[in-house]
Short mmCIF file of C-alpha atoms and ligand atoms in Angstrom, two decimals:
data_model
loop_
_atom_site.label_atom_id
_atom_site.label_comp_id
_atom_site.label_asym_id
_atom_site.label_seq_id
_atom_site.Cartn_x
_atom_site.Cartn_y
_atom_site.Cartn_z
CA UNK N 1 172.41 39.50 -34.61
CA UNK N 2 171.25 36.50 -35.32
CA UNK N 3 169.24 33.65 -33.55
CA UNK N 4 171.31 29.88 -33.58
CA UNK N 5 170.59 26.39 -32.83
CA UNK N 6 173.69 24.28 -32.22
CA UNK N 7 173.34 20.83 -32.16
CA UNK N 8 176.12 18.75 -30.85
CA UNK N 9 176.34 14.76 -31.34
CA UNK N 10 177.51 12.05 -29.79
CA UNK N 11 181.34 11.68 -30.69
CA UNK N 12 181.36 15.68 -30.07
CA UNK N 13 180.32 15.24 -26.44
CA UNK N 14 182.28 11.81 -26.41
CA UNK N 15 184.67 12.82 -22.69
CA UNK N 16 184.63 15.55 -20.61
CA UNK N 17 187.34 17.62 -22.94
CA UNK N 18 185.06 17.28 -25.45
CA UNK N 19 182.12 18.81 -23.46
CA UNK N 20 184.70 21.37 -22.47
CA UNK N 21 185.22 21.85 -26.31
CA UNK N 22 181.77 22.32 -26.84
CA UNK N 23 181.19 25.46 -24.04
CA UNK N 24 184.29 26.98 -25.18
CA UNK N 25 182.58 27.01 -28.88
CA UNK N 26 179.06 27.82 -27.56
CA UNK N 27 180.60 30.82 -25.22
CA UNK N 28 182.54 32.06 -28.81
CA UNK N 29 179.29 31.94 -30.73
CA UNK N 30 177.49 33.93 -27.99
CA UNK N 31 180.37 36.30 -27.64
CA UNK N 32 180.70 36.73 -31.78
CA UNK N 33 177.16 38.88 -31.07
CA UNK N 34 174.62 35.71 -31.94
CA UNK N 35 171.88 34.42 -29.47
CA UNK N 36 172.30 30.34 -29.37
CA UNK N 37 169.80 27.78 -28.38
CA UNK N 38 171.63 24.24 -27.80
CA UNK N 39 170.77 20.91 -28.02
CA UNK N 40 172.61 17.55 -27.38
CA UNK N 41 173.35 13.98 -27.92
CA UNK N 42 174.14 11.37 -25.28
CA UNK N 43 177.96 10.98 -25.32
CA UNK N 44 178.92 8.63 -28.01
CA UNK N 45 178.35 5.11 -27.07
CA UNK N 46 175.64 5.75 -24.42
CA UNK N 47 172.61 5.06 -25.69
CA UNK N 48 173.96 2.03 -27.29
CA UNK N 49 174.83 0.62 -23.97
CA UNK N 50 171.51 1.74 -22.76
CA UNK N 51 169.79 -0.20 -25.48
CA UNK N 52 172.09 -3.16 -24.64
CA UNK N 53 170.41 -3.28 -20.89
CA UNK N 54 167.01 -3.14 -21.79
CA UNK N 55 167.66 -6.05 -23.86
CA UNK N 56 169.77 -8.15 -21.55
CA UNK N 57 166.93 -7.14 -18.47
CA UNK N 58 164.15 -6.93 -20.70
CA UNK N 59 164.17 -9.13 -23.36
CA UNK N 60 164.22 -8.48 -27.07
CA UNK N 61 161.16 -6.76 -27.03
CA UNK N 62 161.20 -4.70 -23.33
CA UNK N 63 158.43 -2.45 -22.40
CA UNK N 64 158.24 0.56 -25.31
CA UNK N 65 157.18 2.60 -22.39
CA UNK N 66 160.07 1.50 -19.92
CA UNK N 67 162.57 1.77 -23.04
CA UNK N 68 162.09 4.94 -23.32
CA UNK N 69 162.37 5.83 -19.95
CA UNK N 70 165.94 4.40 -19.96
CA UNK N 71 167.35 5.86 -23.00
CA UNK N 72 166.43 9.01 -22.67
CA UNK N 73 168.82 9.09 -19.53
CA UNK N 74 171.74 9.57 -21.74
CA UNK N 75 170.92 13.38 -23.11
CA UNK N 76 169.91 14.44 -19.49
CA UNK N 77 173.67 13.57 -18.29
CA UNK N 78 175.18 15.87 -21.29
CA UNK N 79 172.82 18.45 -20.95
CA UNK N 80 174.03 18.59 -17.26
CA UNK N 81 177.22 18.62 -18.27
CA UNK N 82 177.78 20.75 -20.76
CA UNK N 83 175.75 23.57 -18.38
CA UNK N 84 178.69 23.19 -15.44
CA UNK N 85 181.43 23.47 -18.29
CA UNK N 86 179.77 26.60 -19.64
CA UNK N 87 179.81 27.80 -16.20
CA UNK N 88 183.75 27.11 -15.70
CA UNK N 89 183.80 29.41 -18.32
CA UNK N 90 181.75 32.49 -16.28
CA UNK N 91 178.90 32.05 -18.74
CA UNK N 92 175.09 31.56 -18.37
CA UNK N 93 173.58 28.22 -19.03
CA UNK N 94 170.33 26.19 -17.74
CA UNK N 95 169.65 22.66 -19.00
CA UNK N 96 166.13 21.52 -19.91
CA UNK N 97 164.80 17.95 -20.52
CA UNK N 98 162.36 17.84 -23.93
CA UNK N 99 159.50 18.16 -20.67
CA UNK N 100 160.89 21.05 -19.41
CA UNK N 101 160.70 22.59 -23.36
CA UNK N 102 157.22 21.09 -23.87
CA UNK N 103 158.66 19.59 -26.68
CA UNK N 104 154.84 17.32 -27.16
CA UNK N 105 155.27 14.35 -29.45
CA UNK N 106 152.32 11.31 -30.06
CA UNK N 107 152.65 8.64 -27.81
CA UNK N 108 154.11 5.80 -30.50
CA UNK N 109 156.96 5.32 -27.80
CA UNK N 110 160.63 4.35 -29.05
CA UNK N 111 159.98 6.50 -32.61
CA UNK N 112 157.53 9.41 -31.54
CA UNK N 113 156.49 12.21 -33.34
CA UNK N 114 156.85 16.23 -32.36
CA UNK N 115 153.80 17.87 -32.37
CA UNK N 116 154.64 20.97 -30.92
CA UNK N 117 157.13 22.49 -28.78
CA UNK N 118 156.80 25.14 -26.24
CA UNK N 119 159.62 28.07 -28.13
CA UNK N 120 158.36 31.05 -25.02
CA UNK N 121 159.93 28.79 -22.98
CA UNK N 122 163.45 28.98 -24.47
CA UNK N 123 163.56 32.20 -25.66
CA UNK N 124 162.98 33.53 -22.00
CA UNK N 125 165.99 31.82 -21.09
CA UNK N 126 167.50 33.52 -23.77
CA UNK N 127 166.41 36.83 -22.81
CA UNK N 128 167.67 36.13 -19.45
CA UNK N 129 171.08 35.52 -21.23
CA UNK N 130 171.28 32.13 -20.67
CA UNK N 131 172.21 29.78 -22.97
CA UNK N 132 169.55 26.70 -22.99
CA UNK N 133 170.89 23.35 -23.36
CA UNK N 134 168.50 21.40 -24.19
CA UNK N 135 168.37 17.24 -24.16
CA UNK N 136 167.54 15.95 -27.89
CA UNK N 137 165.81 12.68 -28.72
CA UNK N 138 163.37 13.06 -25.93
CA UNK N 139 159.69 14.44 -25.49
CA UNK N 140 156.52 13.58 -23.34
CA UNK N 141 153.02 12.43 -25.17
CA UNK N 142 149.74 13.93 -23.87
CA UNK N 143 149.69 12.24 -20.41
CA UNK N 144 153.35 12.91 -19.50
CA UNK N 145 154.72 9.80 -20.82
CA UNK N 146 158.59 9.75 -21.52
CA UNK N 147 159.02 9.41 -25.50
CA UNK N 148 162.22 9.38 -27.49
CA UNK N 149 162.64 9.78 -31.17
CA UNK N 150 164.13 7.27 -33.16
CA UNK N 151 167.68 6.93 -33.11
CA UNK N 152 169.56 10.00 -34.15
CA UNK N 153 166.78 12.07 -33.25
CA UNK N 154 168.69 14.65 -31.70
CA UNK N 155 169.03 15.82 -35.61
CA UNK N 156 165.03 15.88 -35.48
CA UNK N 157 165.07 17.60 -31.88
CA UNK N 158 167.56 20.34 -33.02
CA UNK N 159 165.87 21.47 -36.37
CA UNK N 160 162.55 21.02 -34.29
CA UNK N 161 163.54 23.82 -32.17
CA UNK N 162 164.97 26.07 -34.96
CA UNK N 163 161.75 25.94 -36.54
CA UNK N 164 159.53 26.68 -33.69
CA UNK N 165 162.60 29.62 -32.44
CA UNK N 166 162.43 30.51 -36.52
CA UNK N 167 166.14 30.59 -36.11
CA UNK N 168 168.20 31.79 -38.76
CA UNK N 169 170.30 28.08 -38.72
CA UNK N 170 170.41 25.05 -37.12
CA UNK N 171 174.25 24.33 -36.83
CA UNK N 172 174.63 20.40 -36.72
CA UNK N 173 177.81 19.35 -34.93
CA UNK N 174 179.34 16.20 -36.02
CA UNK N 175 182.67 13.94 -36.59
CA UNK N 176 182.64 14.66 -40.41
CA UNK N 177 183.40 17.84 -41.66
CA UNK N 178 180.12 17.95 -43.26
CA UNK N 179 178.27 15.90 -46.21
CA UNK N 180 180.38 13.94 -48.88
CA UNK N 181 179.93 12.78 -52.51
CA UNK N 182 180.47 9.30 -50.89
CA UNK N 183 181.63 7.43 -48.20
CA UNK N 184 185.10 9.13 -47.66
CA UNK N 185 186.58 5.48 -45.85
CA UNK N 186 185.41 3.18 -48.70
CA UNK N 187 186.38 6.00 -51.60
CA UNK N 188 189.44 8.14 -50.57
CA UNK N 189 188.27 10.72 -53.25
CA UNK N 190 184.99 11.77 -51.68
CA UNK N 191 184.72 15.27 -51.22
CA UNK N 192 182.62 17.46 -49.24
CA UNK N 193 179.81 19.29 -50.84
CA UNK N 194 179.23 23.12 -50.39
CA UNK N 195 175.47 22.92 -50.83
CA UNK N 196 173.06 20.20 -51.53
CA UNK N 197 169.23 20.53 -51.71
CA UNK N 198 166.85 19.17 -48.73
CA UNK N 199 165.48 16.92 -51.41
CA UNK N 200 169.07 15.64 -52.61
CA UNK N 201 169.65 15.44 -48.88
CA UNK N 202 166.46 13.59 -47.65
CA UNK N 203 167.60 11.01 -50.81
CA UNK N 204 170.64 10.66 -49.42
CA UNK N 205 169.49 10.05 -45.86
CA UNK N 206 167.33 7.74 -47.04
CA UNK N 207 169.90 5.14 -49.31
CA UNK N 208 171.68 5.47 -46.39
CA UNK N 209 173.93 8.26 -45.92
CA UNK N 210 174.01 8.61 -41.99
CA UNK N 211 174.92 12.24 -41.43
CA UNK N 212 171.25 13.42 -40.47
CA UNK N 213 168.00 11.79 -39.34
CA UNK N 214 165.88 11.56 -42.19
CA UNK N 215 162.40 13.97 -40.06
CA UNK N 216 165.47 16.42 -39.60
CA UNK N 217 165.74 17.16 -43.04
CA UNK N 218 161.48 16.75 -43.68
CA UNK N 219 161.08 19.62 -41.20
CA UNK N 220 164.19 22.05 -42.24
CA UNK N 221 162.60 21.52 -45.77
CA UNK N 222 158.76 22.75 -45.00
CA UNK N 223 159.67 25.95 -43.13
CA UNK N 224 163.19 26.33 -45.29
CA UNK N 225 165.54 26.62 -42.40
CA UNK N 226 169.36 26.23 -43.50
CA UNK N 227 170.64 23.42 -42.09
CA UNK N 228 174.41 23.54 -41.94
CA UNK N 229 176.28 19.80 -41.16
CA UNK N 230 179.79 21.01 -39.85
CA UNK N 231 182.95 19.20 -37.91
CA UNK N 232 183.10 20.28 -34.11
CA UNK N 233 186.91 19.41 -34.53
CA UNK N 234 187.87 22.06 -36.77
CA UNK N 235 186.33 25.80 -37.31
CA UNK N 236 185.66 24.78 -41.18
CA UNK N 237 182.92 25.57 -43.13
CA UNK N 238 181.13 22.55 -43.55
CA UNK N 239 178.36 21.60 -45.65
CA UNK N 240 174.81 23.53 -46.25
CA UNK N 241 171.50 21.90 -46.69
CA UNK N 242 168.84 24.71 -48.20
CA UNK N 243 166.32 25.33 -50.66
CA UNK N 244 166.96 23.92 -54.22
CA UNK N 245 166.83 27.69 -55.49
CA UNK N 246 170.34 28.17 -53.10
CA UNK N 247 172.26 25.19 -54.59
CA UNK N 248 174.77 26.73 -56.59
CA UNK N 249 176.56 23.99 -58.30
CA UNK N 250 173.46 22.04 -59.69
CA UNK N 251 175.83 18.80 -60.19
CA UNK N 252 174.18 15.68 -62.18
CA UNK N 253 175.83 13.52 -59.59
CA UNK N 254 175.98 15.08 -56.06
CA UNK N 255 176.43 11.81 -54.01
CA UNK N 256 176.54 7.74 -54.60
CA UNK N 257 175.65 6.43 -51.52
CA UNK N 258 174.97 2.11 -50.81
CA UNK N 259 173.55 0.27 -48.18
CA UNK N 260 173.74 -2.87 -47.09
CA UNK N 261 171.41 -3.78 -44.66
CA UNK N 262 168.55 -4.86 -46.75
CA UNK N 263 167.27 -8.37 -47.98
CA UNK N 264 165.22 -9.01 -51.43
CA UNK N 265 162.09 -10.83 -51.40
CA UNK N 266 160.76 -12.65 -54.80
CA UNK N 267 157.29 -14.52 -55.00
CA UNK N 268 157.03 -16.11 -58.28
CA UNK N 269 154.15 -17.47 -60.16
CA UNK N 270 151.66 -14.69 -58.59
CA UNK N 271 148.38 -14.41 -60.51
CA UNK N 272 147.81 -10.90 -62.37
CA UNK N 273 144.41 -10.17 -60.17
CA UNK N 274 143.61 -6.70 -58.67
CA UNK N 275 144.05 -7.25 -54.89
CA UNK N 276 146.81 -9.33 -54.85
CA UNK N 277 149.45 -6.53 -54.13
CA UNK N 278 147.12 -5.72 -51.15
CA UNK N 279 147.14 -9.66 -49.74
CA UNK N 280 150.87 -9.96 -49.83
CA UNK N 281 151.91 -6.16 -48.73
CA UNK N 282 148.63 -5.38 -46.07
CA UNK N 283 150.02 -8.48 -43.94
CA UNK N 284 153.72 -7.38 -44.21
CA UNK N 285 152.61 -3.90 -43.25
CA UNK N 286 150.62 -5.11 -40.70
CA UNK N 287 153.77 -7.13 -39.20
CA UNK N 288 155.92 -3.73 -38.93
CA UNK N 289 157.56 -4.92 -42.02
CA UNK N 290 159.37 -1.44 -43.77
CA UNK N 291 159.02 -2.54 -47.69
CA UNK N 292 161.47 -0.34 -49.71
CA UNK N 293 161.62 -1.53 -53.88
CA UNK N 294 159.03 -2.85 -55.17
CA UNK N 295 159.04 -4.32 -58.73
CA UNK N 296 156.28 -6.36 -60.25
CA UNK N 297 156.59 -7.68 -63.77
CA UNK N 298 154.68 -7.39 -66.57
CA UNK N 299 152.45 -10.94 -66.43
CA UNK N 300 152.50 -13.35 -68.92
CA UNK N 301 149.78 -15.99 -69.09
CA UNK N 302 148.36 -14.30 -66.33
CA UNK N 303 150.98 -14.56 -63.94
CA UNK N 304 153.57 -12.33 -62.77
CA UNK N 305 156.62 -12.17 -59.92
CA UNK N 306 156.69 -9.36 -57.39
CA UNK N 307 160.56 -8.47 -56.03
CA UNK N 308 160.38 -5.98 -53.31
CA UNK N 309 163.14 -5.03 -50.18
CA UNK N 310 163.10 -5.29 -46.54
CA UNK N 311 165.51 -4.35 -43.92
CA UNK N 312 167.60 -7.50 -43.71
CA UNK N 313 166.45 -7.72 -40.13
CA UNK N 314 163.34 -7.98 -41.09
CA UNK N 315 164.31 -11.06 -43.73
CA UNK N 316 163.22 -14.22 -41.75
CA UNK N 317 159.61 -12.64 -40.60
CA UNK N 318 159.03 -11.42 -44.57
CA UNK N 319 159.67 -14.75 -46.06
CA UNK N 320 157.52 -16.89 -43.15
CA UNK N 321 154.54 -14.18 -44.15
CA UNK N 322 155.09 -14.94 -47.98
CA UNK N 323 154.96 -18.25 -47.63
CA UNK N 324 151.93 -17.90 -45.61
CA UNK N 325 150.11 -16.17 -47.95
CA UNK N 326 151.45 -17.37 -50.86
CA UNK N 327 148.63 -19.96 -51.83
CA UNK N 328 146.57 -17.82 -51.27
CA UNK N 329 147.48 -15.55 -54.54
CA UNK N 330 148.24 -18.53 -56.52
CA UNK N 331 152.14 -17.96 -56.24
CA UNK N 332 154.58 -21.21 -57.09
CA UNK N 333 157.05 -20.41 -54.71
CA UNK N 334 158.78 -17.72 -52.52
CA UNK N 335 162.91 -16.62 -52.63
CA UNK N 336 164.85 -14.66 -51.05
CA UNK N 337 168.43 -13.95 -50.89
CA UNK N 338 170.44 -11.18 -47.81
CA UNK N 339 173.48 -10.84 -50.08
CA UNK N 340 172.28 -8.24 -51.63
CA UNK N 341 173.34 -4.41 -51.80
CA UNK N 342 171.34 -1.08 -53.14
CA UNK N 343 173.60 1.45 -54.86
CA UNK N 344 171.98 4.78 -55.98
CA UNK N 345 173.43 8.35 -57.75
CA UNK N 346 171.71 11.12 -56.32
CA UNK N 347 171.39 14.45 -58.24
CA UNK N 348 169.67 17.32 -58.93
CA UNK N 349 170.51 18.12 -62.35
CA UNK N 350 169.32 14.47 -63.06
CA UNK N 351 165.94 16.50 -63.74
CA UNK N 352 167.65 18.27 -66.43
CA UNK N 353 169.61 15.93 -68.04
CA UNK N 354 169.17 13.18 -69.93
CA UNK N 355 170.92 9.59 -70.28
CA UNK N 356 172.26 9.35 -66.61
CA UNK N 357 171.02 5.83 -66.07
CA UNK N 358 172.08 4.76 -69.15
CA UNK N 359 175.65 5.47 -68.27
CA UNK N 360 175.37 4.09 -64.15
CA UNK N 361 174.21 0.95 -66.31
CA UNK N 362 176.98 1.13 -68.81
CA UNK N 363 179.74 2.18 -65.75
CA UNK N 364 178.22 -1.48 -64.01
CA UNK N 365 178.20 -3.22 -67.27
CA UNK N 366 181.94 -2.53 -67.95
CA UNK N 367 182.92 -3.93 -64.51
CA UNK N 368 180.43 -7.21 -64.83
CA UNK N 369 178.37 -6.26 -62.53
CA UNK N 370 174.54 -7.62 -62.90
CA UNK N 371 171.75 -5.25 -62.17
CA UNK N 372 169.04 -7.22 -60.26
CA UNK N 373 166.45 -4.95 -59.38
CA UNK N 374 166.53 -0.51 -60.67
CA UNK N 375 164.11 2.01 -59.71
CA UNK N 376 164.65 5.74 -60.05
CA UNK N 377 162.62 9.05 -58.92
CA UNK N 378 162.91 12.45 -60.65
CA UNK N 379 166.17 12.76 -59.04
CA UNK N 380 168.09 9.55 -58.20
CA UNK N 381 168.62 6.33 -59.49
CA UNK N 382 169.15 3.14 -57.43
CA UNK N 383 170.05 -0.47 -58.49
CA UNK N 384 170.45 -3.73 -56.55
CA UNK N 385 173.31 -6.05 -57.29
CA UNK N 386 175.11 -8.45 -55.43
CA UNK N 387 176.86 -7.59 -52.24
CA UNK N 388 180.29 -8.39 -52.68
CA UNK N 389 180.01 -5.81 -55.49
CA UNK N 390 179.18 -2.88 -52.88
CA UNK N 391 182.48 -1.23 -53.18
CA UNK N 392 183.39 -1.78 -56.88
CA UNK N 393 180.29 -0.35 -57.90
CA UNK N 394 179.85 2.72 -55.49
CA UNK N 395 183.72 3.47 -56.46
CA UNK N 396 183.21 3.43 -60.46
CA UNK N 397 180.54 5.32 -60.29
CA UNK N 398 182.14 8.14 -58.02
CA UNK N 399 184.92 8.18 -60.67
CA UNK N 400 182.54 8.46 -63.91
CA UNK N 401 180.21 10.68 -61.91
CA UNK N 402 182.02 12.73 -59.61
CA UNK N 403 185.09 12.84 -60.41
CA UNK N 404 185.02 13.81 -63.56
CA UNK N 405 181.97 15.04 -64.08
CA UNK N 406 183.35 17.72 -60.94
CA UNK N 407 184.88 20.13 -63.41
CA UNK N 408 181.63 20.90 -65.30
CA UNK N 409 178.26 21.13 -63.70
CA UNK N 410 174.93 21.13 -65.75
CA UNK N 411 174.32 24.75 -66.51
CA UNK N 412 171.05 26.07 -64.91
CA UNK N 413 167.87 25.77 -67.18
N1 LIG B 1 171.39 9.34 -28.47
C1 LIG B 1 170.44 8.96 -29.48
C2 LIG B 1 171.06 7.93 -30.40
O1 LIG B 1 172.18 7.53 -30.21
C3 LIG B 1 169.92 10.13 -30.25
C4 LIG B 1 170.96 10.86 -31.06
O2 LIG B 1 172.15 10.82 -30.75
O3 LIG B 1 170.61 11.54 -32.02
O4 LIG B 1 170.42 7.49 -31.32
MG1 MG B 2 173.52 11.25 -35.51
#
């Protein structure tokens, strides 16, 4: 027998057939022998129109506190829910709110923290032969505040729980039928991946791939829990997320992912002096400003540019704080330009083989696409060109990558 956390998301809870979708597959899990733990999303489209009213009451920056209080309203309807539907079905079931769980997080309200989570609590309920259903997203801080996680932190919620339960999986329930080489609308030869590493993964979630919060992946990785992204739509397998040791198929190329939601930054002219990353970045920082790239030049006659990424949000209030501060490192001027996109190959056996970004540049190169900004880690390799490129370059690459490098992974050194 073995102990499972089911996580089901938003479009999977989406109407009440859905929900009745869901017990039916909880109530078959239970009955195939295993003891499940579940957790839940707010049906699809909830917390975005909870997010709209705070804004429309509240302004566009409404009480964190009160924020919170409101959006974590959606997961306590499902949980609800989804405990009469299991019922229908002559089953056990008792909801719980993240309170109810103890599931403690810090009090940095709208993207909290989990510090701990109260795992007697749940598995009593399990012993009882309930099923708990259990909200995601949502915690209290130490004075009983009302937190929530980020959004999609029902991912984080879910492998939360597995970890403290030291569950054997944490089964994530989604629309897809599990993780993809690419985006499977912009390149109709994505396919889905068996495996993939929690460091390909947290890559991945990071350029932008959307299937799993990016702490979900950060806290499968440090206690090694299998995390295993699968379609509630269809029984298929779907795809696994485990311990680099597990991959299989140690593919040069495992994904291409893009995003497009991020705005470049350049201040020219900046004088080569120690401390002058610190004036421009330490206010930026301060602001709430995310950086992502940063690329500095090597100076001549003592001056250098510094090209770095924010979230395109972000844009206006970065280039009103670089001009600011410009004079004050001796920079000539500050530009900027939105119309950018990053485009980055993901892959383990990047560590093990050589001449990968020489090819993404040459596959670029042959289409006329410019390469504005590149920086790589042991085992991706993103680039910045210009937006309207976005889909020329993410589908080239799946073909030179992917496609046919499909047929013969790296062999394992
Ligand atoms: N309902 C929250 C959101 O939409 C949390 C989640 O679904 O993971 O972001
Ligand atoms: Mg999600």
């Amino acid at each position: 027998m073995s102990l499972i956390v089911q996580k089901f998301g938003g479009t999977s809870v989406g109407d009440p057939e859905r929900i009745r979708n869901v017990a039916r597959r909880v109530v078959a899990t239970k009955q195939a022998g295993h003891e499940v733990a579940v957790v839940v999303s707010a049906m699809s489209g909830e917390t975005n129109q909870l997010v709209a009213l705070a804004k429309e009451l509240g302004g566009q920056t409404p009480s964190p506190r009160e924020y919170d209080v409101l959006v974590s309203t959606g997961e306590q309807k499902t949980i609800a829910l989804l405990v009469m539907a299991i019922h229908q079905l002559g089953h056990e079931a008792r909801s719980f709110t993240g309170a109810q769980i103890g599931l403690r997080t810090d009090g940095d309200h709208t993207r909290a923290r989990i510090l701990s989570i109260d795992a007697d609590r749940i598995r009593s309920a399990i012993s009882a032969g309930e099923v708990p259903v259990i909200a995601g997203f949502q915690g209290t801080d130490d004075e009983g505040n009302i937190t929530t996680l980020g959004r999609g932190g029902t991912d984080t919620s879910a492998v939360a729980i597995a970890c403290a339960l030291e569950a054997d999986a944490c089964e994530i329930y989604t629309d897809v039928d599990g993780v993809f080489t690419t985006d499977p609308n912009m390149v109709p030869a994505a396919r889905k991946l068996d495996r993939i590493s929690y460091e390909e993964m947290l890559e991945m979630a990071s350029l932008g791939a959307k299937v799993l919060q990016i702490r979900s992946v950060k806290f499968a990785m440090a206690d090694g829990i299998p995390i295993h992204v699968r379609s509630s739509f269809n029984e298929g397998e779907g795809t696994w997320v485990v311990r680099e040791e597990d991959v299989m198929e140690r593919l040069v190329v495992s994904g291409v992912t893009y995003n497009r939601s991020e705005a470049k930054v350049r201040v020219l002219g900046v004088k080569d002096n120690p401390g002058v990353a610190a004036a421009l970045f330490g206010p930026l920082s301060r602001a709430g400003v995310v950086v992502d790239m940063i690329i500095q030049n090597m100076s001549q006659d003592g001056t250098t540019d510094m090209t770095f990424t924010v979230p395109r949000e972000d844009y206006e209030r970065a280039m009103e704080l670089m001009k600011d501060h410009a004079a004050s490192v001796g920079a000539e001027r500050v530009e900027g330009d939105q119309e950018i996109a990053k485009v980055s190959v993901v892959g383990l056996g990047m560590k093990d083989h050589a001449g990968v970004a020489a090819q993404m540049f040459e596959v670029l190169a042959a289409e006329g696409i410019n390469i504005q900004l590149i920086t790589t880690s042991e085992i991706k390799i993103s680039v910045v060109i210009e937006e309207k490129y976005t889909e020329l370059a993410v589908r080239t690459l799946h073909a030179a990558f992917v496609e046919a490098g499909a047929a013969e992974p790296v062999a394992e050194v």
